[in-house]
Coordinates of C-alpha atoms in Angstrom, one line a residue:
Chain A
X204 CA 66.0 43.2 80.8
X205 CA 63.2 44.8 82.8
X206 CA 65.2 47.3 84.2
X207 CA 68.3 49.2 82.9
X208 CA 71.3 51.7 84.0
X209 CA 71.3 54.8 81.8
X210 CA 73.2 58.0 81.2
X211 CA 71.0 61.0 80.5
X212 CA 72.9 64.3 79.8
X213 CA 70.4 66.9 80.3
X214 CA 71.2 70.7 79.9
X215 CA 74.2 70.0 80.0
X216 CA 74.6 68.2 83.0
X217 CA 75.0 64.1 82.9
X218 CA 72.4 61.9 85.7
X219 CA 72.9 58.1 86.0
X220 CA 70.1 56.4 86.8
X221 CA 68.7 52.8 86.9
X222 CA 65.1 52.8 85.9
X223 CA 62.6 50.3 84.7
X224 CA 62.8 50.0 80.9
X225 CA 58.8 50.5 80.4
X226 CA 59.2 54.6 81.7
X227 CA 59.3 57.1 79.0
X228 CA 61.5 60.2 78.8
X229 CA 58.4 62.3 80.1
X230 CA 57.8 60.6 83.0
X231 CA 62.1 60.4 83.9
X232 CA 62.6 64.1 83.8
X233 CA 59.5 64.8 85.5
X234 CA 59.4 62.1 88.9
X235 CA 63.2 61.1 89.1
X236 CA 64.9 64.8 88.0
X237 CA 62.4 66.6 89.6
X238 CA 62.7 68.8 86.4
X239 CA 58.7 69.6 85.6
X240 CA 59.1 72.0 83.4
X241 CA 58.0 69.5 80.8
X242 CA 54.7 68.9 81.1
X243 CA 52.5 65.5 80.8
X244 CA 49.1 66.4 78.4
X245 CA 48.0 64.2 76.0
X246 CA 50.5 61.4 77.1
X247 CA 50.2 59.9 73.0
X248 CA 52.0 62.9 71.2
X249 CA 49.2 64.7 69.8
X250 CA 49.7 67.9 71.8
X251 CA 53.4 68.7 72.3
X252 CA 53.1 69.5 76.0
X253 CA 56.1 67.2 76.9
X254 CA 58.2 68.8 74.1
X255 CA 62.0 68.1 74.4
X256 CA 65.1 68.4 72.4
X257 CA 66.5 65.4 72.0
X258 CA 69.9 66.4 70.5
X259 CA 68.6 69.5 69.0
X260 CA 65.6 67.9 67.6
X261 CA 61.9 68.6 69.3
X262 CA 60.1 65.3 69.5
X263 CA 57.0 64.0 72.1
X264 CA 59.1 62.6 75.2
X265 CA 56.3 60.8 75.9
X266 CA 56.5 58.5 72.7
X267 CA 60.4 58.5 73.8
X268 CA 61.2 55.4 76.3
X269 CA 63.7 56.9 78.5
X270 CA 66.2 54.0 77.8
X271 CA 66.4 55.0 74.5
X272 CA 67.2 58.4 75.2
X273 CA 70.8 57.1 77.0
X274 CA 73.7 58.9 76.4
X275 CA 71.6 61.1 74.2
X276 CA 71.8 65.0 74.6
X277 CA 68.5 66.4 76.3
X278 CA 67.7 70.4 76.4
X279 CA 64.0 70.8 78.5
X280 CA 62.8 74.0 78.9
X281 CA 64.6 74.5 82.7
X282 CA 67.4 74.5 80.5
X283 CA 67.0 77.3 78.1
X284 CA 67.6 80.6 80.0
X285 CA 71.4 81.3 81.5
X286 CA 70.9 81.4 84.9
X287 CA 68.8 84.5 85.6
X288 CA 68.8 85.4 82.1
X289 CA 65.9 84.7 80.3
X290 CA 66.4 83.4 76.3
X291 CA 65.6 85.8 73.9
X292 CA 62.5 83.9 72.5
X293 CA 61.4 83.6 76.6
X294 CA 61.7 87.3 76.9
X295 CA 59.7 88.0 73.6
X296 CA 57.1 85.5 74.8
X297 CA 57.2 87.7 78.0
X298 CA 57.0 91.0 76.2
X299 CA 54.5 90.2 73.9
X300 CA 52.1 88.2 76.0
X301 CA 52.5 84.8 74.1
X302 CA 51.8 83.1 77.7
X303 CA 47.8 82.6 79.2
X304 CA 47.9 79.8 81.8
X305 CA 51.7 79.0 80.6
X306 CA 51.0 74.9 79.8
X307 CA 51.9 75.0 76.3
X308 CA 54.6 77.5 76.6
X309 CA 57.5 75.1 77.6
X310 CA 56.9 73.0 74.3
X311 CA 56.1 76.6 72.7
X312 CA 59.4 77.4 73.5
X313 CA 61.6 74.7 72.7
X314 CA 60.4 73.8 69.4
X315 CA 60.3 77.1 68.6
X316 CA 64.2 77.5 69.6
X317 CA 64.9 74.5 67.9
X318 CA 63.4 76.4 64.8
X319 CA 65.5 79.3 65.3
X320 CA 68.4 77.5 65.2
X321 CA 67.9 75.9 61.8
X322 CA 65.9 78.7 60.1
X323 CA 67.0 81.9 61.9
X324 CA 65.0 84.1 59.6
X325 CA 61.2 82.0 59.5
X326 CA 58.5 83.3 57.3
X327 CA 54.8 83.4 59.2
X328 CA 54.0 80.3 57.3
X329 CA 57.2 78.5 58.5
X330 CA 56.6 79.4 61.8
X331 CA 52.7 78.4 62.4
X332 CA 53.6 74.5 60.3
X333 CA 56.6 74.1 62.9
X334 CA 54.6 74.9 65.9
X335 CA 51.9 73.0 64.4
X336 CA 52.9 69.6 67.2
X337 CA 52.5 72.3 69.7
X338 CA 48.6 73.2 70.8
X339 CA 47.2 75.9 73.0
X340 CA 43.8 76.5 74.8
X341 CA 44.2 79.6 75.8
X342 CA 46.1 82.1 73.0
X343 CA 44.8 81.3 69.5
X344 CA 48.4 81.8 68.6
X345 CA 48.6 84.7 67.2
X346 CA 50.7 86.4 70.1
X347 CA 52.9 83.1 69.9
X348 CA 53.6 83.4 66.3
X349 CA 54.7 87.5 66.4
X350 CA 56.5 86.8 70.0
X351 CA 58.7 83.9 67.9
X352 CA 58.8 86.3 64.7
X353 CA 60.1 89.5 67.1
X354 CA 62.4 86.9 68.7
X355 CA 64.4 86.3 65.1
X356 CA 64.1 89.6 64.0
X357 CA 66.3 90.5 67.4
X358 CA 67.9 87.2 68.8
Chain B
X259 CA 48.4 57.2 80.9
X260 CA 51.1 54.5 82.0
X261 CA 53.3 52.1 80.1
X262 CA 52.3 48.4 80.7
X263 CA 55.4 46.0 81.8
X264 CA 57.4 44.8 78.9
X265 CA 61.1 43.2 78.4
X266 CA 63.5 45.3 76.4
X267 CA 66.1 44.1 74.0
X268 CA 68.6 46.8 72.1
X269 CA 70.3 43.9 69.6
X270 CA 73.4 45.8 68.3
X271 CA 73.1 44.2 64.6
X272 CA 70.2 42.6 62.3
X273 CA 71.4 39.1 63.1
X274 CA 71.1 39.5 66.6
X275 CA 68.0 40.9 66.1
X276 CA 66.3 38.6 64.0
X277 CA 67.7 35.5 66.2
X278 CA 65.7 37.5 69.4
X279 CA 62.8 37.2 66.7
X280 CA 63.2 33.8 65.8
X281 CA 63.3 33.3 69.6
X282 CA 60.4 35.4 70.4
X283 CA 58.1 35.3 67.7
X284 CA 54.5 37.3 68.0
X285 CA 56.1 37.7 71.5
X286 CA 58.0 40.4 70.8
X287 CA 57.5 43.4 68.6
X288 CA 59.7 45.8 67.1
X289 CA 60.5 49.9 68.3
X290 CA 61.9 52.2 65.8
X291 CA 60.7 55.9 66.0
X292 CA 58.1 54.7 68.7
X293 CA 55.5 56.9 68.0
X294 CA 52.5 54.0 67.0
X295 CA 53.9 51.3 69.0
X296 CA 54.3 53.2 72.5
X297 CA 50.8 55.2 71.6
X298 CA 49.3 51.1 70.7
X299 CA 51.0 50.3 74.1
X300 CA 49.3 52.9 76.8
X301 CA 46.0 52.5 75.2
X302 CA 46.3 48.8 75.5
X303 CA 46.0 47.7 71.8
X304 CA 48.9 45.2 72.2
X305 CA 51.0 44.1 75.5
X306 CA 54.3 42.3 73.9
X307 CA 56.5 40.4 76.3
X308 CA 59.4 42.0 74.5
X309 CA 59.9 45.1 73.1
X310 CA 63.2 44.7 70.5
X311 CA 64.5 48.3 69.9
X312 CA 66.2 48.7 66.0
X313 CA 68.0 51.9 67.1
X314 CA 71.3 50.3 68.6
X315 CA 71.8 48.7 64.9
X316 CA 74.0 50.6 62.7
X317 CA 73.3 51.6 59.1
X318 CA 69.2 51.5 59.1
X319 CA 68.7 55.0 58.5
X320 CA 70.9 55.8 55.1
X321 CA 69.4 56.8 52.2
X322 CA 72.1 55.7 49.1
X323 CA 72.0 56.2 45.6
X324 CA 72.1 53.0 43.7
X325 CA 74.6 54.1 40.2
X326 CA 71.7 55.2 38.4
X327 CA 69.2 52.4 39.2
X328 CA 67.7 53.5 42.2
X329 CA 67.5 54.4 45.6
X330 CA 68.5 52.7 48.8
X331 CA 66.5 53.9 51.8
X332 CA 66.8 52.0 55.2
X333 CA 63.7 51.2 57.5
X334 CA 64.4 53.8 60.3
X335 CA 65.3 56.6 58.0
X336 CA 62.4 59.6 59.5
X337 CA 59.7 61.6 57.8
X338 CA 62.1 64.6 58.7
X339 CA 64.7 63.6 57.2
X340 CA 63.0 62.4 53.6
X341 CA 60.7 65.5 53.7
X342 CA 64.1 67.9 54.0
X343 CA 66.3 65.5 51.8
X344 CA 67.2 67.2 48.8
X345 CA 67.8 64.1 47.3
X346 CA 64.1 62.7 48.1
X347 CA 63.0 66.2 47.1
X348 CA 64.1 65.7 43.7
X349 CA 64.0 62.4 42.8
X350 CA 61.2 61.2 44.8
X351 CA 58.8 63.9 45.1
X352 CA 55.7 62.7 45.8
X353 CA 58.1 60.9 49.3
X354 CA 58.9 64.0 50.2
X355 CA 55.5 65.6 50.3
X356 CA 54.2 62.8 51.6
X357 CA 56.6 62.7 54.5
X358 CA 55.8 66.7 54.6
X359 CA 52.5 65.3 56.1
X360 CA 53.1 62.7 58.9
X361 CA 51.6 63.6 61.8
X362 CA 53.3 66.8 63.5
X363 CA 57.0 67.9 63.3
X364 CA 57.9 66.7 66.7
X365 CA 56.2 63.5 65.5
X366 CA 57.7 63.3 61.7
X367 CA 61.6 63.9 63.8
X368 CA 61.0 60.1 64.9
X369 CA 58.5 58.3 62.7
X370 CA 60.5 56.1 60.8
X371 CA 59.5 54.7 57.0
X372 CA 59.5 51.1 58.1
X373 CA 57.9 51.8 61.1
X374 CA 54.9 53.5 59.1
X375 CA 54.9 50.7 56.6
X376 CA 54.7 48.0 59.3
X377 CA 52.0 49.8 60.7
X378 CA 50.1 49.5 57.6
X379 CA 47.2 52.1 58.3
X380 CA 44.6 52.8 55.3
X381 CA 45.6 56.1 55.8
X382 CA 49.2 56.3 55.6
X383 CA 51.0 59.1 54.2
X384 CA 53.8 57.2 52.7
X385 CA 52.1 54.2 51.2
X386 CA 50.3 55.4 48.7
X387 CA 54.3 57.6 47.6
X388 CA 55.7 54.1 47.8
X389 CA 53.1 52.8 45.8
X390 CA 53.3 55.1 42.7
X391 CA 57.1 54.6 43.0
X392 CA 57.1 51.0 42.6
X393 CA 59.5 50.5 46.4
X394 CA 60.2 46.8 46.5
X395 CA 60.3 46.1 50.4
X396 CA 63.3 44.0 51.9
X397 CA 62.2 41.5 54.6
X398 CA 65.1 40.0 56.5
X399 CA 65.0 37.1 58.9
X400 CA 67.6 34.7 60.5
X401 CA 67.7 32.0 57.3
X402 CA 68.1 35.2 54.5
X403 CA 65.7 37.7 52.9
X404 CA 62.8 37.8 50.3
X405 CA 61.7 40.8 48.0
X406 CA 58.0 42.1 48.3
X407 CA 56.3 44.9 46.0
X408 CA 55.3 47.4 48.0
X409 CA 51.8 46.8 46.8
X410 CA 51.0 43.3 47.3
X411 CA 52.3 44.1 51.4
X412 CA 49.4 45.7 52.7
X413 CA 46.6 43.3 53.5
X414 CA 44.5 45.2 55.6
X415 CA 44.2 47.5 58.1
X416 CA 47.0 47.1 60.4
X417 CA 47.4 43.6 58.2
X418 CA 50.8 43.3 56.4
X419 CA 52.7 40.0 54.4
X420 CA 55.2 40.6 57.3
X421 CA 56.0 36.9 59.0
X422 CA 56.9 37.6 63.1
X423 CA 60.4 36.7 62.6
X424 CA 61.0 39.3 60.2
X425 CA 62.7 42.7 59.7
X426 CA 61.8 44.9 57.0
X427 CA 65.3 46.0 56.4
X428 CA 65.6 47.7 53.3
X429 CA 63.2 50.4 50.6
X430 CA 64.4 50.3 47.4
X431 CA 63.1 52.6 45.2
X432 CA 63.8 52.0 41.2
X433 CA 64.6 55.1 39.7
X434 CA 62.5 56.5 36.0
X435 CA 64.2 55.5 32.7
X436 CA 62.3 59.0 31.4
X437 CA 61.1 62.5 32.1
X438 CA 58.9 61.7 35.2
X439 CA 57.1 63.6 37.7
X440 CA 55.2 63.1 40.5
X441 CA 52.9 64.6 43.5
X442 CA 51.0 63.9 46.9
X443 CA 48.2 65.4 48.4
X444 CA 46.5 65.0 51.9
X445 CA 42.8 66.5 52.9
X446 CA 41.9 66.3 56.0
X447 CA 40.1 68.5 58.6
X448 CA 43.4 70.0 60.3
X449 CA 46.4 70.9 58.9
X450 CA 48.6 68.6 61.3
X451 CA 48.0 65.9 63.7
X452 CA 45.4 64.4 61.0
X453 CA 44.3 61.2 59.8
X454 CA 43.2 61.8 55.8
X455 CA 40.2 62.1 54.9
X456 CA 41.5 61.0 51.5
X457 CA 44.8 61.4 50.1
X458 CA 46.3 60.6 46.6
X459 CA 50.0 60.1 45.3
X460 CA 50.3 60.3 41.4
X461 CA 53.4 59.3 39.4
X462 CA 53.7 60.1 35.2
X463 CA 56.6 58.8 33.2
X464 CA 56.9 60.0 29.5
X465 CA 58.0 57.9 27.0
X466 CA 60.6 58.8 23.9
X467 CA 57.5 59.6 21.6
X468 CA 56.2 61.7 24.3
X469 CA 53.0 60.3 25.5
X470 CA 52.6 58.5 28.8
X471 CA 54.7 55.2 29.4
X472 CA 53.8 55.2 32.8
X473 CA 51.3 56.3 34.9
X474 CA 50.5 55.5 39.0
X475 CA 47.9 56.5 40.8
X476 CA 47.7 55.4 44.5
X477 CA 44.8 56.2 46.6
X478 CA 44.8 56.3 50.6
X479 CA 41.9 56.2 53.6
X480 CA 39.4 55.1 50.6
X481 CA 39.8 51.5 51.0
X482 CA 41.0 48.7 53.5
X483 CA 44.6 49.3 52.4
X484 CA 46.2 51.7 50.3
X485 CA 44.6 51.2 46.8
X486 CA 45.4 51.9 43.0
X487 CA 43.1 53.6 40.4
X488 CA 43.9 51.2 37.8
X489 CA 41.1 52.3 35.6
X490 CA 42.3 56.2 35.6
X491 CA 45.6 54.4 34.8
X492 CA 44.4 53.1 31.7
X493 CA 42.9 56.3 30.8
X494 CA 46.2 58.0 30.8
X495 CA 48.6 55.1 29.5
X496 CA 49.5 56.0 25.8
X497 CA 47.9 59.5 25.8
X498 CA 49.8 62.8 24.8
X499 CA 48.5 65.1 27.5
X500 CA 47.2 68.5 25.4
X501 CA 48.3 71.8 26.9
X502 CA 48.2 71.5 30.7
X503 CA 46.8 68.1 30.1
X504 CA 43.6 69.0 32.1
X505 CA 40.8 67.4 29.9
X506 CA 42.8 63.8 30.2
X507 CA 43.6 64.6 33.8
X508 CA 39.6 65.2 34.8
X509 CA 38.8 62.2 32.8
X510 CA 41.2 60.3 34.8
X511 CA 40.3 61.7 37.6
X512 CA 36.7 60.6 37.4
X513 CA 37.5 57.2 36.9
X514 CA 39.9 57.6 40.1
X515 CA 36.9 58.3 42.0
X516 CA 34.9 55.3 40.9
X517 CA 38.3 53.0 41.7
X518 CA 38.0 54.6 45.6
X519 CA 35.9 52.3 48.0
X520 CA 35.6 54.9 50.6
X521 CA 33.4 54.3 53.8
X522 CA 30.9 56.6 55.6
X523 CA 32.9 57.1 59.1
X524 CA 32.9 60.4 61.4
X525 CA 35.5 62.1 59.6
X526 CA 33.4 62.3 56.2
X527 CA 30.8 60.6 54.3
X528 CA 31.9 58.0 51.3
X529 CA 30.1 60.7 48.6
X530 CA 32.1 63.4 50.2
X531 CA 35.7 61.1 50.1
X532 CA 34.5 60.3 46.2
X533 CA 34.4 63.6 45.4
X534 CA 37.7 64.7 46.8
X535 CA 39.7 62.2 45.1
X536 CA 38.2 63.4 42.3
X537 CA 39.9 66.6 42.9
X538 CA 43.0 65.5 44.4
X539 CA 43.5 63.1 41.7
X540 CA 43.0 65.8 39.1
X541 CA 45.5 68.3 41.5
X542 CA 48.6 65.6 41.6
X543 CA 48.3 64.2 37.9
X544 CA 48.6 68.4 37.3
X545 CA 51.1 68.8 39.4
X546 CA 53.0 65.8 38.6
X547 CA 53.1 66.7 34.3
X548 CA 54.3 69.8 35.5
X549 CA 57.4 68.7 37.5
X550 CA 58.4 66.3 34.7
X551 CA 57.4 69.1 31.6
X552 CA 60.4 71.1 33.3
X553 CA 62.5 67.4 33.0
X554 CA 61.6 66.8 29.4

């Protein structure tokens, strides 16, 4: 088939859609749920821009066609503070000054929530090889490392 | 950078999906974890009519123990998964550190084993594992399946025994009949996202008399394909490692170096790649005798 009907459940909230089977998951979220959050960089995984969780998981949407992705469970980063209420990890990146021109920090965030959530006590070292899928220009990482390190000390 | 047009097929068993092969042939290829073929597909390498997704199929990503002989792993089982399995861990070491290595974490949470097999680069992280571990590949197609030793697979770069109509559909890992240990290691410039420079799996089995029944050496981004040191094999077959075993392991580890057929490219030079798996070599025999000295 060249073009299918899917069922993505995204922060919790479920969109039908019929799209051409040769978009990927980036490129969905982005142009038909408005939700750019996500961000397009490298397009061929190598920089972690378009960084979902795909039940729980981080992975490279764009490597992700978004047909595979039905009825899957999608968190982007629109998805991660309650309403007005920013995450814990969001307010540490805040606080600390993890974010420079802010590109990397949706990816940033979600893989590094997705890190809390099976380690909730990382060493440095666990913390710099899983963000290691996420790159950025602008910090050098060190004020992304101690805003995720505050985060689990607190959060 | 777009998508080009392609059909898509989600077969929801392997029948139906090698009958779409038998239909389709080179026509189609096959999407597991995604993350060479859709990278392939936007920087037109290949254009497939069909794209035939594996993921609908039930029971391809199960790793089972085999009552003592073995283990079971299926083709879309991912480098997450065998790096954190504590059964891989323990069993199959040198997997699981090999696994450790693919690519980035967001990439390693959907490359699949088969899919990195298939792919067949010189520079795979978990040929040269497979290769000291002996996997015997499954290949499935609509008539019935036929066995291949992981080794004789690779053909070239990219270049596998795989016919079009087939489905890798099964890893099956024998399991050591003594004390055993084993142990991979990549070098490359970054510590993720990186291509090897050179990278080595080694494998030891002791014997009842206590010197070396079995030893495996694979060797990766030295060669065409994922290669074997067979002469730093034959150093170490029969020996009693002394100590730490480090005089046997260098010597092995020389003649590793001379079994490498590295090529000058713009990540290193050949003399540099000789002279790491020189080192590396030495690093996972080491590492390897340690694992199985705490066995014996």
């Amino acid at each position: 088939m060249k073009k299918m009907t899917i069922s993505l459940i995204v922060n919790g909230q479920e969109y039908d859609l019929v799209i051409p089977v040769n978009r990927t998951l980036t490129q969905v979220l982005r142009e038909n749920l408005r939700l750019t959050g996500t961000k397009q960089g490298c397009a061929v995984g190598d920089c972690g821009s378009c960084t979902v969780l795909l039940n729980g998981l981080p992975v490279n949407s764009c490597l992700i066609l978004a047909v595979e992705a039905d009825g899957q469970e999608i968190t982007t980063i629109e998805g991660l503070a309650d309403g007005e209420k920013l995450h814990p990890l969001q307010q540490a990146f805040v606080d600390i000054g993890a974010i420079q021109c802010g590109f990397c920090s949706p990816g940033m965030l979600l893989t590094s929530k997705a890190l809390l959530d099976k380690n909730p006590a990382p060493t440095e070292r666990e913390i710099r090889e899983a963000i290691s899928g996420n790159l950025c220009r602008c910090t050098g990482y060190q004020k992304i490392v101690e805003a995720i390190a505050s985060a689990k000390a607190d959060g | 950078m777009l998508l080009p047009k392609f059909d898509y097929q989600a077969p929801k068993s392997l029948r139906e999906a090698c009958a779409m092969l038998e239909e389709f042939g080179a026509k189609a290829k096959l999407l597991a974890g995604g993350t060479d073929l859709l990278v392939n597909l936007k920087k037109k390498l290949l254009a497939p009519q069909q794209v035939v997704s594996l993921n609908k199929i039930k029971g391809l990503n199960e790793i089972i123990p085999k009552k003592g002989k073995g283990l079971s792993i299926g083709p879309l089982v991912t480098a997450t998964v065998l790096a954190e399995s504590g059964l891989v861990q323990e069993q199959l070491t040198v997997l699981a550190q090999g696994a450790g290595r693919v690519g980035s974490p967001l990439i390693r949470n959907r490359a699949t084993l088969g899919g990195n097999i298939v792919t067949a680069r010189p520079a795979s992280d978990l040929a040269p594992p497979l290769m000291v571990l002996g996997a015997q590949l499954i290949l499935k197609n609509k008539d019935g399946e036929r066995e291949v030793e992981v080794e004789k697979f690779f053909k070239g770069p990219g270049k596998t025994s795989i016919k079009s109509k087939e489905i890798l559909s099964q890893i099956y890992i024998p399991s050591c009949e003594g004390p055993c240990g084993s142990a991979y290691l990549k070098m490359g410039a970054r510590k993720a996202l990186e291509i090897s420079l050179v990278n080595v799996a080694a494998f030891l089995e002791l014997g009842p008399e206590g010197s070396i029944r079995q030893a495996r050496i694979a060797l990766g981004a030295v060669g065409p394909t994922p290669l074997r040191a067979r002469s730093a094999e034959k150093i170490l077959k029969g020996e009693k490692p002394q100590g730490k075993g480090d005089s046997l392991f260098l010597e092995a580890a020389q003649a590793a170096a001379r079994d490498g057929r590295p090529i000058d490219d713009h990540r290193g030079s050949a003399d540099y790649r000789r002279a790491l798996i020189e080192i590396l070599t030495a690093r996972t025999l080491m590492s390897a005798y340690q694992q199985l000295m705490k066995t014996a």
